[in-house]
Amino acid sequence: WGRGLGVTGRGRAAMEAVESRELRVGFVGAGRMAAGLARGLLRAGRVPASNILASAPSDKNLDAWRESGCRTTHCNLEVLQDTTLVFLATKPHILPGVLQEIRPAVGPHHIVVSMAAGVSLQTLQRLLPAGTKVLRMMPNLPCVVQAGAMVFARGSTAGDGEAALLKNLLSSCGLCEEVPESYINIHTGLSGSGVAYVYLFAEALAEGAVKMGMPIGLASRIAAQTLLGAAKMMLETGEHPAKLRGDVCTPGGTTIHALHQLEKGALRATVMNAVEAATNRACDVAKD
Amino acid sequence: MSVGFIGAGQLAFALARGFTAAGILAAHKITASSPDTDLPTVSGLRKMGVNFTVSNKDTVKSSDVLFLAVKPPIIPFILEEVGPDIEPRHIVVSCAAGVTISSIEKKLSTFCPTPKVIRCMTNTPVIVREGATVYATGTHADVEDGKLLEQLMASVGFCTEVEEDLIDAVTGLSGSGPAYAFTALDALADGGVKMGLPRRLAVRLGAQALLGAAKMLLESEQHPGQLKDNVCSPGGATIHALHFLESGGFRSLLINAVEASCIRTRELQHVADQEKISPAAIKKTLLDKVKMESPSLSSKVSLFTNKSPSSKKN
């Protein structure tokens, strides 16, 4: 199957490594995003914990990794020496310095995937040895529970093989799509930050129920399940959300009355504003 | 078959124009009556070749299908006046917003044991044969009577039968709907003019845009939300514009409008149901007063409240 995807020899080898669970995966930086992704991969059973190595300056974040069975180190170079697929998961402003540090250990067999918001492929390629296979991805937190939404873009030297490998691996954590680099900031506004919008909405739903007399615990669980169910219907039926919305609205019924309230509050525009604001902020941060 | 209109205003004119343009009825088979000969629509009707008279009774006598095309508060007076002339062959079609079948049947029952009454709600684009009409049949109207009306109204647009309790909502949506569209078109044209278009072109293009969009929706299986998506290129002009509409609560304004019109229709019905006829009320002078008076939300001044006939409100 490797040939059909236009995969190079090395790419195919890497793919086979994934399939046979021999791929060694590294994380430079061990914060929330990295941990979420790693936990997702582990839960999906794609990568044995012993094949994961994470580095961080202090033990603060690394304890949780060790508890999962992953290996840890304080040495970034060690990650490069020990693994093939390397996720760069440091804070964006630290990344340039880290890249300088690990540069000597980066080789043609590596696949480097940056998760750092705002650091462009151009910058990454400039700071790494020429020809390094570089990709850039943006996950979101629900990768932890295999319900993430991830996008990635490939650098000029990353080929179909690397893209296929990454997509194959990350799909175990949720939805994973390759995109042009310009979509990455939009993904941040839509889904990276979007998860928070959903939490806000869920909280408000529950509070509405509490106001009407339901206990908060029950209300929260039902709110979450409602969101989950609605999302699942969207994904499984592929139908337009407007159509699905109409399906719920009995003439003169409860739903249409409630929707009218939401429209009065210009919810749609507010949500659009939110996505726009987060996307713009991602772009601004990138420029710094 | 001949058709009569009690009332010779916008509605009668629009329907007469539509029927004749559709070729379903010759103008000379149409009679319209009104005490007021100064209405601009009266000359329009005459020019069409419609028989115009000031006698409502004449209209009734020369029609099989009788449209009551007067304003809702006048309906009771009209029924009182022409009731004695209603025969079993007549199909009485009321187009008055908010006036119930039962109120009409009740009024007519003093003159005719089994009046055939159909209530309908249409709209002005019947004039260009793109009307939206619904109808509900009364107690003594047969299936054939409904079908006859449906045939007439289908010649001037879309027509379907509904349960009577939906008619107020239809009023709010498609009855008033053309007014919402005209308002939108006026504003769209303003937008065009602001950005440099000559007014006439702006109006023409705006109208065509709405016409085309409506046609696409009617001919498509797709949800309007899907059709909207199809127009919105990522990051493009249209989505930017839509964001403005959403920010202004565009959707909720439209929902509000339909709701307000529907509620107002029900209010008017309630007002009409409370009426008490005085014999003197049929005089033209009082009809003028009724015409001039538009019941407002705040002052529910009504000729139809339970007051003694001598105290006339103004």
Coordinates of N, CA and C in Angstrom, one line a residue, chain A residues 53-239:
Chain A
L53 N 9.4 9.1 24.3 CA 10.4 9.8 25.1 C 10.0 11.2 25.1
A54 N 9.9 11.8 26.3 CA 9.6 13.2 26.4 C 10.6 14.0 27.2
S55 N 10.9 15.2 26.7 CA 11.9 16.0 27.5 C 11.3 17.3 28.0
A56 N 11.7 17.7 29.2 CA 11.3 19.0 29.7 C 12.4 19.4 30.7
P57 N 12.5 20.8 30.9 CA 13.5 21.3 31.8 C 13.4 20.8 33.2
S58 N 12.1 20.6 33.7 CA 11.9 20.2 35.1 C 11.1 19.0 35.1
D59 N 11.0 18.4 36.4 CA 10.2 17.2 36.5 C 8.7 17.5 36.7
K60 N 8.4 18.8 36.8 CA 7.0 19.2 37.1 C 6.0 18.5 36.2
N61 N 6.3 18.5 34.9 CA 5.3 17.9 33.9 C 5.6 16.5 33.7
L62 N 6.9 16.0 33.9 CA 7.3 14.7 33.4 C 6.7 13.6 34.3
D63 N 6.4 13.9 35.5 CA 5.9 12.8 36.4 C 4.7 12.1 35.8
A64 N 3.8 12.8 35.2 CA 2.6 12.2 34.7 C 3.0 11.3 33.5
W65 N 4.0 11.7 32.7 CA 4.4 10.9 31.6 C 5.0 9.5 32.1
R66 N 5.8 9.6 33.1 CA 6.4 8.4 33.7 C 5.3 7.5 34.2
E67 N 4.3 8.1 34.8 CA 3.2 7.2 35.4 C 2.5 6.5 34.2
S68 N 2.5 7.0 33.1 CA 1.9 6.3 31.9 C 2.8 5.3 31.3
G69 N 4.0 5.3 31.8 CA 5.0 4.3 31.2 C 5.9 4.8 30.2
C70 N 5.8 6.1 29.9 CA 6.7 6.8 28.9 C 8.0 7.0 29.6
R71 N 9.0 7.1 28.7 CA 10.4 7.5 29.2 C 10.5 9.0 29.2
T72 N 11.3 9.5 30.1 CA 11.5 11.0 30.2 C 12.9 11.3 30.3
T73 N 13.3 12.6 30.0 CA 14.6 13.0 30.1 C 14.6 14.6 30.3
H74 N 15.7 15.1 30.8 CA 15.8 16.6 30.8 C 16.7 17.1 29.6
C75 N 17.0 16.1 28.7 CA 17.9 16.5 27.6 C 17.2 16.4 26.3
N76 N 17.0 17.6 25.7 CA 16.3 17.6 24.4 C 17.1 16.8 23.3
L77 N 18.4 16.9 23.3 CA 19.2 16.2 22.3 C 18.9 14.7 22.4
E78 N 18.7 14.2 23.6 CA 18.5 12.8 23.7 C 17.2 12.3 22.9
V79 N 16.2 13.2 22.9 CA 15.0 12.9 22.2 C 15.3 12.7 20.7
L80 N 16.1 13.6 20.2 CA 16.5 13.5 18.8 C 17.3 12.3 18.5
Q81 N 18.2 11.9 19.4 CA 19.0 10.7 19.2 C 18.2 9.5 19.3
D82 N 17.1 9.5 20.1 CA 16.5 8.2 20.4 C 15.2 8.0 19.6
T83 N 14.7 9.0 18.9 CA 13.4 8.9 18.3 C 13.4 9.3 16.8
T84 N 12.4 8.9 16.1 CA 12.3 9.2 14.6 C 11.3 10.3 14.4
L85 N 10.1 10.1 15.0 CA 9.1 11.2 14.8 C 9.1 12.1 16.0
V86 N 9.5 13.3 15.8 CA 9.7 14.2 16.9 C 8.7 15.3 16.9
F87 N 7.9 15.4 18.0 CA 7.0 16.5 18.1 C 7.6 17.7 18.9
L88 N 7.6 18.8 18.4 CA 8.1 20.0 19.1 C 6.9 20.7 19.8
A89 N 7.0 20.6 21.1 CA 5.8 21.0 21.8 C 6.2 22.1 22.9
T90 N 7.2 22.9 22.6 CA 7.5 23.9 23.6 C 6.6 25.1 23.4
K91 N 6.7 26.1 24.3 CA 6.0 27.3 24.1 C 6.7 28.0 22.9
P92 N 5.9 28.7 22.1 CA 6.4 29.3 20.9 C 7.7 30.2 21.1
H93 N 7.7 31.0 22.1 CA 8.9 31.9 22.2 C 10.2 31.2 22.6
I94 N 10.0 30.0 23.1 CA 11.2 29.2 23.5 C 11.7 28.4 22.3
L95 N 10.9 28.1 21.3 CA 11.2 27.2 20.3 C 12.5 27.6 19.5
P96 N 12.7 28.8 19.1 CA 13.9 29.1 18.3 C 15.1 28.7 19.0
G97 N 15.2 29.0 20.3 CA 16.3 28.6 21.1 C 16.5 27.1 21.1
V98 N 15.4 26.4 21.3 CA 15.5 24.9 21.4 C 15.9 24.3 20.0
L99 N 15.5 25.0 18.9 CA 15.9 24.5 17.6 C 17.4 24.6 17.4
Q100 N 17.9 25.7 17.8 CA 19.4 25.9 17.8 C 20.1 24.7 18.5
E101 N 19.5 24.4 19.6 CA 20.1 23.4 20.5 C 20.1 22.0 19.9
I102 N 19.0 21.7 19.3 CA 18.8 20.3 18.8 C 19.3 20.1 17.4
R103 N 19.6 21.2 16.7 CA 20.0 21.2 15.3 C 21.1 20.2 15.0
P104 N 22.1 20.2 15.8 CA 23.2 19.2 15.4 C 22.8 17.8 15.4
A105 N 21.7 17.4 16.1 CA 21.3 16.0 16.2 C 20.2 15.7 15.2
V106 N 19.8 16.7 14.4 CA 18.7 16.4 13.5 C 19.2 15.8 12.2
G107 N 18.7 14.7 11.8 CA 19.1 14.0 10.6 C 18.1 13.7 9.5
P108 N 18.4 13.2 8.4 CA 17.5 13.0 7.3 C 16.4 11.9 7.6
H109 N 16.7 11.1 8.7 CA 15.7 10.1 9.0 C 14.6 10.7 9.9
H110 N 14.8 11.9 10.4 CA 13.8 12.4 11.3 C 12.6 13.0 10.6
I111 N 11.5 12.9 11.3 CA 10.3 13.7 10.9 C 10.0 14.6 12.0
V112 N 10.1 15.9 11.8 CA 9.9 16.9 12.8 C 8.6 17.5 12.7
V113 N 7.8 17.5 13.7 CA 6.4 18.0 13.6 C 6.2 19.1 14.8
S114 N 6.1 20.3 14.4 CA 6.0 21.4 15.4 C 4.5 21.6 15.7
M115 N 4.3 21.7 17.0 CA 2.9 22.0 17.5 C 2.9 23.4 18.0
A116 N 4.0 24.2 17.8 CA 4.0 25.5 18.4 C 3.2 26.5 17.6
A117 N 2.3 27.1 18.3 CA 1.4 28.1 17.7 C 2.2 29.3 17.2
G118 N 1.9 29.7 15.9 CA 2.5 30.9 15.4 C 3.9 30.8 14.9
V119 N 4.5 29.6 14.9 CA 5.9 29.5 14.4 C 5.7 28.8 13.0
S120 N 6.1 29.6 12.0 CA 5.8 29.2 10.6 C 6.7 28.1 10.1
L121 N 6.3 27.4 9.1 CA 7.1 26.4 8.5 C 8.4 27.0 8.0
Q122 N 8.3 28.2 7.5 CA 9.5 28.9 7.0 C 10.5 29.1 8.1
T123 N 10.1 29.5 9.2 CA 11.0 29.7 10.4 C 11.6 28.4 10.8
L124 N 10.7 27.3 10.9 CA 11.2 26.0 11.3 C 12.3 25.5 10.3
Q125 N 12.0 25.7 9.0 CA 13.0 25.1 8.0 C 14.3 25.9 8.1
R126 N 14.1 27.2 8.4 CA 15.3 28.1 8.4 C 16.2 27.6 9.6
L127 N 15.6 27.3 10.7 CA 16.4 27.0 11.9 C 16.8 25.5 12.0
L128 N 16.4 24.7 11.1 CA 16.8 23.3 11.1 C 17.6 23.0 9.9
P129 N 18.4 21.9 9.9 CA 19.3 21.7 8.7 C 18.5 21.6 7.4
A130 N 19.1 22.1 6.4 CA 18.4 22.0 5.1 C 18.0 20.6 4.7
G131 N 16.8 20.5 4.2 CA 16.3 19.2 3.8 C 15.6 18.4 4.9
T132 N 15.6 18.9 6.1 CA 14.9 18.2 7.2 C 13.4 18.1 6.8
K133 N 12.8 17.0 7.1 CA 11.4 16.8 6.8 C 10.6 17.5 8.0
V134 N 10.0 18.6 7.7 CA 9.3 19.4 8.7 C 7.8 19.5 8.4
L135 N 7.0 19.3 9.4 CA 5.6 19.5 9.2 C 5.1 20.4 10.4
R136 N 4.0 20.9 10.3 CA 3.4 21.8 11.4 C 2.0 21.3 11.6
M137 N 1.7 21.1 12.9 CA 0.3 20.7 13.2 C -0.3 21.5 14.3
M138 N -1.6 21.5 14.4 CA -2.3 22.1 15.5 C -3.4 21.1 15.9
P139 N -3.2 20.6 17.2 CA -4.3 19.7 17.7 C -5.3 20.5 18.5
N140 N -6.2 19.8 19.2 CA -6.9 20.5 20.2 C -7.0 19.5 21.4
L141 N -7.5 19.9 22.5 CA -7.4 19.2 23.8 C -8.1 17.8 23.7
P142 N -9.2 17.7 23.1 CA -9.9 16.4 23.1 C -9.1 15.3 22.4
C143 N -8.0 15.5 21.9 CA -7.1 14.4 21.4 C -6.9 13.4 22.6
V144 N -7.0 13.9 23.8 CA -6.8 13.1 24.9 C -7.8 11.9 25.0
V145 N -9.0 12.2 24.5 CA -10.0 11.2 24.6 C -10.4 10.7 23.2
Q146 N -9.4 10.8 22.3 CA -9.5 10.3 20.9 C -10.7 11.0 20.2
A147 N -11.0 12.2 20.6 CA -12.0 13.0 19.9 C -11.5 14.3 19.5
G148 N -10.2 14.3 19.1 CA -9.6 15.6 18.8 C -9.9 16.1 17.4
A149 N -9.5 17.3 17.1 CA -9.6 17.8 15.7 C -8.2 18.4 15.5
M150 N -7.5 17.8 14.5 CA -6.2 18.2 14.2 C -6.0 18.6 12.7
V151 N -5.2 19.6 12.5 CA -4.8 19.9 11.1 C -3.3 19.9 11.0
F152 N -2.8 19.6 9.9 CA -1.3 19.7 9.7 C -1.0 20.2 8.3
A153 N 0.2 20.8 8.2 CA 0.6 21.3 6.9 C 2.1 20.8 6.7
R154 N 2.4 20.5 5.5 CA 3.8 20.0 5.3 C 4.7 21.1 4.8
G155 N 5.9 21.0 5.2 CA 7.0 21.9 4.7 C 7.4 21.5 3.4
S156 N 8.3 22.3 2.7 CA 8.7 22.0 1.3 C 9.4 20.7 1.2
T157 N 10.0 20.2 2.2 CA 10.8 19.0 2.0 C 10.1 17.8 2.6
A158 N 8.9 18.0 3.1 CA 8.1 16.8 3.6 C 7.3 16.3 2.5
G159 N 7.3 15.0 2.3 CA 6.6 14.4 1.1 C 5.3 13.7 1.5
D160 N 4.8 13.0 0.5 CA 3.5 12.3 0.7 C 3.6 11.3 1.8
G161 N 4.8 10.6 1.9 CA 5.0 9.6 2.9 C 4.9 10.1 4.3
E162 N 5.6 11.3 4.5 CA 5.5 11.8 5.9 C 4.1 12.3 6.2
A163 N 3.5 12.9 5.2 CA 2.1 13.3 5.5 C 1.2 12.2 5.8
A164 N 1.3 11.1 5.0 CA 0.5 9.9 5.2 C 0.8 9.3 6.6
L165 N 2.0 9.3 6.9 CA 2.4 8.7 8.2 C 1.7 9.5 9.4
L166 N 1.9 10.8 9.3 CA 1.4 11.7 10.4 C -0.2 11.5 10.4
K167 N -0.8 11.6 9.3 CA -2.3 11.5 9.3 C -2.7 10.1 9.8
N168 N -2.1 9.1 9.4 CA -2.4 7.8 9.9 C -2.3 7.7 11.4
L169 N -1.2 8.2 11.9 CA -0.9 8.1 13.3 C -1.9 9.0 14.1
L170 N -2.1 10.2 13.7 CA -2.9 11.1 14.4 C -4.4 10.8 14.3
S171 N -4.8 10.2 13.3 CA -6.2 9.8 13.1 C -6.7 8.9 14.3
S172 N -5.7 8.3 15.0 CA -6.1 7.5 16.1 C -6.6 8.4 17.3
C173 N -6.3 9.7 17.2 CA -6.7 10.7 18.2 C -7.9 11.5 17.8
G174 N -8.5 11.2 16.6 CA -9.6 12.0 16.2 C -9.6 12.3 14.7
L175 N -10.1 13.5 14.4 CA -10.2 13.9 13.0 C -8.8 14.6 12.7
C176 N -8.2 14.1 11.6 CA -6.9 14.7 11.3 C -6.9 15.0 9.8
E177 N -6.7 16.3 9.4 CA -6.7 16.7 8.0 C -5.5 17.5 7.6
E178 N -5.0 17.2 6.4 CA -3.9 18.0 5.9 C -4.5 19.3 5.3
V179 N -3.9 20.4 5.6 CA -4.4 21.7 5.1 C -3.2 22.6 4.6
P180 N -3.5 23.6 3.9 CA -2.5 24.6 3.6 C -2.2 25.3 4.9
E181 N -0.9 25.8 5.0 CA -0.5 26.4 6.3 C -1.4 27.5 6.7
S182 N -1.9 28.3 5.8 CA -2.8 29.4 6.2 C -4.0 29.1 6.9
Y183 N -4.4 27.8 6.9 CA -5.6 27.4 7.7 C -5.3 27.1 9.1
I184 N -4.0 27.0 9.5 CA -3.7 26.6 10.8 C -4.2 27.6 11.9
N185 N -4.0 28.9 11.6 CA -4.5 29.9 12.6 C -6.0 29.8 12.7
I186 N -6.7 29.6 11.5 CA -8.1 29.5 11.5 C -8.6 28.3 12.4
H187 N -7.8 27.2 12.3 CA -8.2 26.1 13.1 C -8.1 26.4 14.6
T188 N -7.1 27.2 14.9 CA -6.9 27.6 16.3 C -8.2 28.3 16.8
G189 N -8.7 29.3 15.9 CA -9.8 30.1 16.3 C -11.1 29.2 16.3
L190 N -11.2 28.2 15.4 CA -12.4 27.4 15.3 C -12.4 26.3 16.4
S191 N -11.3 25.6 16.4 CA -11.3 24.4 17.2 C -10.3 24.3 18.4
G192 N -9.1 24.9 18.2 CA -8.2 24.9 19.3 C -8.8 25.7 20.4
S193 N -9.2 26.9 20.2 CA -9.9 27.7 21.2 C -11.4 27.3 21.2
G194 N -11.9 26.7 20.1 CA -13.3 26.4 20.0 C -13.8 25.5 21.1
V195 N -12.9 24.6 21.6 CA -13.3 23.8 22.7 C -13.8 24.6 23.9
A196 N -13.2 25.7 24.2 CA -13.6 26.5 25.3 C -14.9 27.1 25.1
Y197 N -15.2 27.5 23.8 CA -16.5 28.1 23.5 C -17.6 27.0 23.9
V198 N -17.3 25.8 23.5 CA -18.3 24.7 23.8 C -18.5 24.6 25.3
Y199 N -17.4 24.6 26.1 CA -17.5 24.5 27.5 C -18.4 25.6 28.1
L200 N -18.2 26.8 27.5 CA -19.0 28.0 27.9 C -20.5 27.7 27.7
F201 N -20.7 27.2 26.4 CA -22.1 27.0 26.0 C -22.7 25.9 26.9
A202 N -21.9 24.8 27.2 CA -22.4 23.8 28.1 C -22.8 24.3 29.5
E203 N -21.9 25.1 30.0 CA -22.1 25.7 31.3 C -23.4 26.5 31.3
A204 N -23.6 27.3 30.3 CA -24.8 28.1 30.2 C -26.1 27.3 30.1
L205 N -26.0 26.2 29.3 CA -27.1 25.3 29.2 C -27.5 24.8 30.5
A206 N -26.5 24.3 31.2 CA -26.7 23.7 32.6 C -27.3 24.7 33.5
E207 N -26.8 25.9 33.4 CA -27.3 27.0 34.3 C -28.8 27.3 34.1
G208 N -29.1 27.2 32.8 CA -30.5 27.4 32.4 C -31.4 26.3 33.1
A209 N -30.9 25.1 33.0 CA -31.6 24.0 33.6 C -31.7 24.2 35.2
V210 N -30.6 24.6 35.8 CA -30.6 24.8 37.2 C -31.7 25.9 37.6
K211 N -31.7 26.9 36.8 CA -32.7 28.0 37.0 C -34.1 27.4 37.0
M212 N -34.3 26.4 36.1 CA -35.6 25.8 36.0 C -35.9 24.7 37.0
G213 N -34.8 24.4 37.8 CA -35.1 23.5 38.9 C -34.3 22.2 38.9
M214 N -33.4 22.0 38.0 CA -32.6 20.8 37.9 C -31.3 20.9 38.7
P215 N -30.9 19.8 39.4 CA -29.6 19.9 40.1 C -28.5 20.0 39.1
I216 N -27.4 20.7 39.5 CA -26.3 21.1 38.6 C -25.6 19.9 38.0
G217 N -25.4 18.9 38.8 CA -24.6 17.7 38.4 C -25.3 17.0 37.2
L218 N -26.6 16.8 37.4 CA -27.4 16.1 36.4 C -27.4 17.0 35.1
A219 N -27.7 18.3 35.4 CA -27.8 19.2 34.3 C -26.5 19.3 33.4
S220 N -25.4 19.3 34.1 CA -24.1 19.3 33.4 C -23.9 18.1 32.5
R221 N -24.2 16.9 33.1 CA -24.0 15.7 32.3 C -24.9 15.6 31.1
I222 N -26.2 16.1 31.3 CA -27.1 16.1 30.2 C -26.7 17.1 29.1
A223 N -26.2 18.3 29.6 CA -25.7 19.3 28.7 C -24.6 18.7 27.8
A224 N -23.6 18.0 28.4 CA -22.5 17.5 27.7 C -23.0 16.4 26.7
Q225 N -23.9 15.6 27.2 CA -24.4 14.5 26.3 C -25.2 15.1 25.1
T226 N -25.9 16.2 25.4 CA -26.6 16.8 24.3 C -25.7 17.3 23.2
L227 N -24.6 17.9 23.6 CA -23.6 18.4 22.7 C -22.9 17.3 21.9
L228 N -22.6 16.2 22.7 CA -22.0 15.0 22.1 C -22.9 14.4 21.0
G229 N -24.2 14.3 21.4 CA -25.1 13.6 20.5 C -25.4 14.5 19.3
A230 N -25.5 15.7 19.4 CA -25.8 16.6 18.3 C -24.6 16.6 17.3
A231 N -23.4 16.6 17.9 CA -22.1 16.6 17.1 C -22.0 15.2 16.4
K232 N -22.4 14.2 17.1 CA -22.3 12.9 16.5 C -23.3 12.7 15.3
M233 N -24.5 13.3 15.5 CA -25.4 13.3 14.4 C -24.9 14.1 13.2
M234 N -24.3 15.2 13.4 CA -23.7 16.0 12.3 C -22.7 15.2 11.6
L235 N -21.8 14.5 12.3 CA -20.7 13.8 11.7 C -21.2 12.6 11.0
E236 N -22.1 11.9 11.6 CA -22.6 10.6 11.0 C -23.5 10.8 9.8
T237 N -24.4 11.8 9.9 CA -25.4 11.9 8.8 C -24.8 12.8 7.7
G238 N -23.8 13.6 8.0 CA -23.3 14.5 7.0 C -24.2 15.5 6.6
E239 N -25.4 15.7 7.2 CA -26.4 16.6 6.8 C -26.0 18.0 7.3

